[in-house]
Short mmCIF file of C-alpha atoms in Angstrom, two decimals:
data_model
loop_
_atom_site.label_atom_id
_atom_site.label_comp_id
_atom_site.label_asym_id
_atom_site.label_seq_id
_atom_site.Cartn_x
_atom_site.Cartn_y
_atom_site.Cartn_z
CA MET S 1 5.74 -15.67 8.47
CA LYS S 2 5.55 -12.36 6.78
CA ALA S 3 2.15 -11.03 5.24
CA ARG S 4 1.19 -7.99 3.29
CA VAL S 5 -2.46 -6.56 3.34
CA THR S 6 -3.16 -4.20 0.66
CA VAL S 7 -6.19 -1.99 1.30
CA THR S 8 -7.63 -0.10 -1.66
CA LEU S 9 -10.84 2.05 -2.28
CA LYS S 10 -13.57 0.26 -4.10
CA ASN S 11 -14.45 1.48 -7.70
CA GLY S 12 -16.77 4.27 -7.67
CA VAL S 13 -15.76 5.66 -4.20
CA LEU S 14 -14.58 9.03 -4.51
CA ASP S 15 -10.78 9.71 -3.53
CA PRO S 16 -10.06 13.26 -3.03
CA GLN S 17 -6.52 12.35 -1.79
CA GLY S 18 -5.89 10.85 -4.94
CA GLN S 19 -7.22 13.47 -6.94
CA ALA S 20 -5.04 15.94 -5.13
CA ILE S 21 -1.87 13.87 -5.96
CA GLU S 22 -3.03 13.78 -9.56
CA GLY S 23 -3.20 17.64 -9.64
CA SER S 24 0.16 17.90 -7.85
CA LEU S 25 1.80 15.52 -10.37
CA ALA S 26 0.39 17.69 -13.29
CA SER S 27 1.69 20.97 -11.48
CA LEU S 28 5.11 19.30 -11.24
CA GLY S 29 5.36 18.51 -14.91
CA PHE S 30 4.35 15.01 -14.97
CA GLY S 31 2.11 14.74 -18.05
CA GLY S 32 -0.12 11.77 -18.99
CA VAL S 33 -1.39 10.85 -15.66
CA LYS S 34 -4.96 9.85 -16.09
CA GLY S 35 -5.82 8.76 -12.53
CA VAL S 36 -4.50 8.27 -9.19
CA ARG S 37 -6.04 6.39 -6.34
CA GLN S 38 -4.43 6.11 -2.88
CA GLY S 39 -4.42 2.95 -0.47
CA LYS S 40 -2.80 1.44 2.39
CA VAL S 41 -0.43 -1.37 2.86
CA PHE S 42 0.18 -3.31 6.06
CA ASP S 43 3.28 -5.35 6.58
CA LEU S 44 2.75 -7.78 9.37
CA VAL S 45 5.05 -10.34 10.94
CA LEU S 46 3.25 -13.31 12.33
CA ASP S 47 3.99 -16.35 14.52
CA GLY S 48 3.53 -19.73 13.31
CA SER S 49 3.98 -21.30 9.99
CA ASP S 50 0.38 -22.57 9.02
CA GLU S 51 -0.41 -20.54 5.89
CA GLU S 52 -4.13 -21.59 5.90
CA ALA S 53 -4.49 -20.50 9.57
CA ALA S 54 -2.60 -17.24 8.92
CA ARG S 55 -4.87 -16.44 6.12
CA THR S 56 -7.83 -17.05 8.13
CA GLN S 57 -6.46 -14.93 10.89
CA LEU S 58 -5.59 -12.09 8.36
CA THR S 59 -9.15 -12.16 7.04
CA GLY S 60 -10.47 -11.62 10.35
CA MET S 61 -8.03 -8.61 10.94
CA CYS S 62 -9.22 -7.06 7.70
CA GLU S 63 -12.87 -7.50 8.42
CA LYS S 64 -12.57 -6.14 11.99
CA LEU S 65 -9.71 -3.48 11.76
CA LEU S 66 -7.60 -3.01 8.70
CA ALA S 67 -10.32 -2.25 6.27
CA ASN S 68 -13.66 -0.60 6.02
CA THR S 69 -15.30 -3.25 3.96
CA VAL S 70 -18.17 -0.86 3.01
CA ILE S 71 -15.77 1.20 0.75
CA GLU S 72 -12.46 -0.58 0.63
CA ASN S 73 -11.35 -3.95 -0.75
CA TYR S 74 -8.51 -5.91 0.66
CA GLN S 75 -5.95 -8.40 -0.60
CA ILE S 76 -3.61 -10.67 1.52
CA GLU S 77 -0.38 -11.92 0.27
CA ILE S 78 1.68 -14.40 2.34
CA SER S 79 5.33 -15.06 2.12
CA ASN S 80 7.43 -17.28 4.42
CA MET F 1 -0.86 1.49 -18.66
CA LYS F 2 -1.49 0.69 -14.96
CA ALA F 3 1.28 1.14 -12.42
CA ARG F 4 1.25 0.46 -8.61
CA VAL F 5 3.74 2.55 -6.31
CA THR F 6 4.35 1.00 -2.84
CA VAL F 7 5.88 3.27 -0.33
CA THR F 8 7.03 1.83 3.09
CA LEU F 9 9.02 3.19 5.87
CA LYS F 10 12.65 2.30 5.90
CA ASN F 11 13.94 -0.27 8.55
CA GLY F 12 14.71 1.57 11.85
CA VAL F 13 12.37 4.35 11.18
CA LEU F 14 9.87 4.48 14.23
CA ASP F 15 6.17 3.58 12.96
CA PRO F 16 3.81 4.72 15.78
CA GLN F 17 0.75 3.99 13.57
CA GLY F 18 1.80 0.37 12.82
CA GLN F 19 2.47 0.15 16.68
CA ALA F 20 -0.94 1.35 17.38
CA ILE F 21 -2.52 -1.30 15.09
CA GLU F 22 -0.45 -3.94 16.61
CA GLY F 23 -1.89 -3.09 20.13
CA SER F 24 -5.40 -2.84 18.70
CA LEU F 25 -4.96 -6.33 17.07
CA ALA F 26 -3.84 -7.82 20.36
CA SER F 27 -6.81 -5.96 22.17
CA LEU F 28 -9.28 -7.67 19.51
CA GLY F 29 -7.85 -10.98 20.26
CA PHE F 30 -5.53 -11.50 17.40
CA GLY F 31 -2.43 -13.15 18.97
CA GLY F 32 0.92 -13.89 17.39
CA VAL F 33 1.45 -10.65 15.72
CA LYS F 34 4.88 -9.69 16.23
CA GLY F 35 5.04 -6.61 14.23
CA VAL F 36 2.93 -4.17 12.02
CA ARG F 37 4.34 -1.36 9.81
CA GLN F 38 1.96 0.76 7.63
CA GLY F 39 2.69 2.01 4.23
CA LYS F 40 1.13 3.68 1.37
CA VAL F 41 0.04 2.44 -2.16
CA PHE F 42 -0.59 4.59 -5.11
CA ASP F 43 -2.55 3.07 -8.24
CA LEU F 44 -1.80 5.25 -11.41
CA VAL F 45 -3.20 5.25 -14.80
CA LEU F 46 -0.72 6.62 -17.41
CA ASP F 47 -0.92 7.43 -20.85
CA GLY F 48 1.40 5.61 -23.52
CA SER F 49 2.66 2.04 -23.59
CA ASP F 50 6.59 2.53 -23.44
CA GLU F 51 7.20 0.62 -20.07
CA GLU F 52 10.82 1.91 -19.79
CA ALA F 53 9.71 5.71 -20.15
CA ALA F 54 6.89 4.97 -17.70
CA ARG F 55 9.37 3.50 -15.08
CA THR F 56 11.51 6.67 -15.59
CA GLN F 57 8.74 9.01 -15.18
CA LEU F 58 7.29 7.04 -12.12
CA THR F 59 10.83 7.15 -10.47
CA GLY F 60 10.70 10.97 -10.88
CA MET F 61 7.21 11.10 -9.29
CA CYS F 62 8.51 9.05 -6.38
CA GLU F 63 11.58 11.09 -5.81
CA LYS F 64 9.80 14.48 -5.96
CA LEU F 65 6.17 13.71 -4.58
CA LEU F 66 5.11 10.29 -3.66
CA ALA F 67 7.78 9.35 -1.23
CA ASN F 68 10.00 10.95 1.35
CA THR F 69 13.25 9.29 0.22
CA VAL F 70 15.04 10.15 3.67
CA ILE F 71 12.76 7.87 5.73
CA GLU F 72 10.88 5.73 2.88
CA ASN F 73 11.40 3.11 0.26
CA TYR F 74 9.41 2.97 -2.93
CA GLN F 75 8.70 -0.01 -5.17
CA ILE F 76 7.41 0.44 -8.70
CA GLU F 77 5.10 -2.29 -10.42
CA ILE F 78 3.94 -1.81 -13.92
CA SER F 79 1.21 -3.78 -15.58
CA ASN F 80 -0.12 -3.31 -19.03
#
């Protein structure tokens, strides 16, 4: 089973990396960019075929390792 | 208009960060993880409402700044 976990900064959390990218895009001539926020994506391959069990396990992984839940949100997508 | 650009390593490109995460997940007791690959996600806010123009502009941003197309793939999703 394959899963994708997307980790993004919560609203209101400062994102200097995103701001730097926004500045660079403007320097390169890409106008009209009003905001950039950078996040992380994890593509996992999991054993087993129980989607509910996989979701529970992935939630645990996010809470313990993949995301800092103080400042980040996570989103789990599972595909077979 | 909002857009999400997801940048992932191409198949065959070594991902030491993903391997480290895979090892950490095993140490934390999460069994059955057969592979982890880490990528990046960029959430952009763009001016204008022409989806086709936005896609062209985003492709340029990926080719020039957001992705290293030698080792990375990118995927563009646009939502209004």
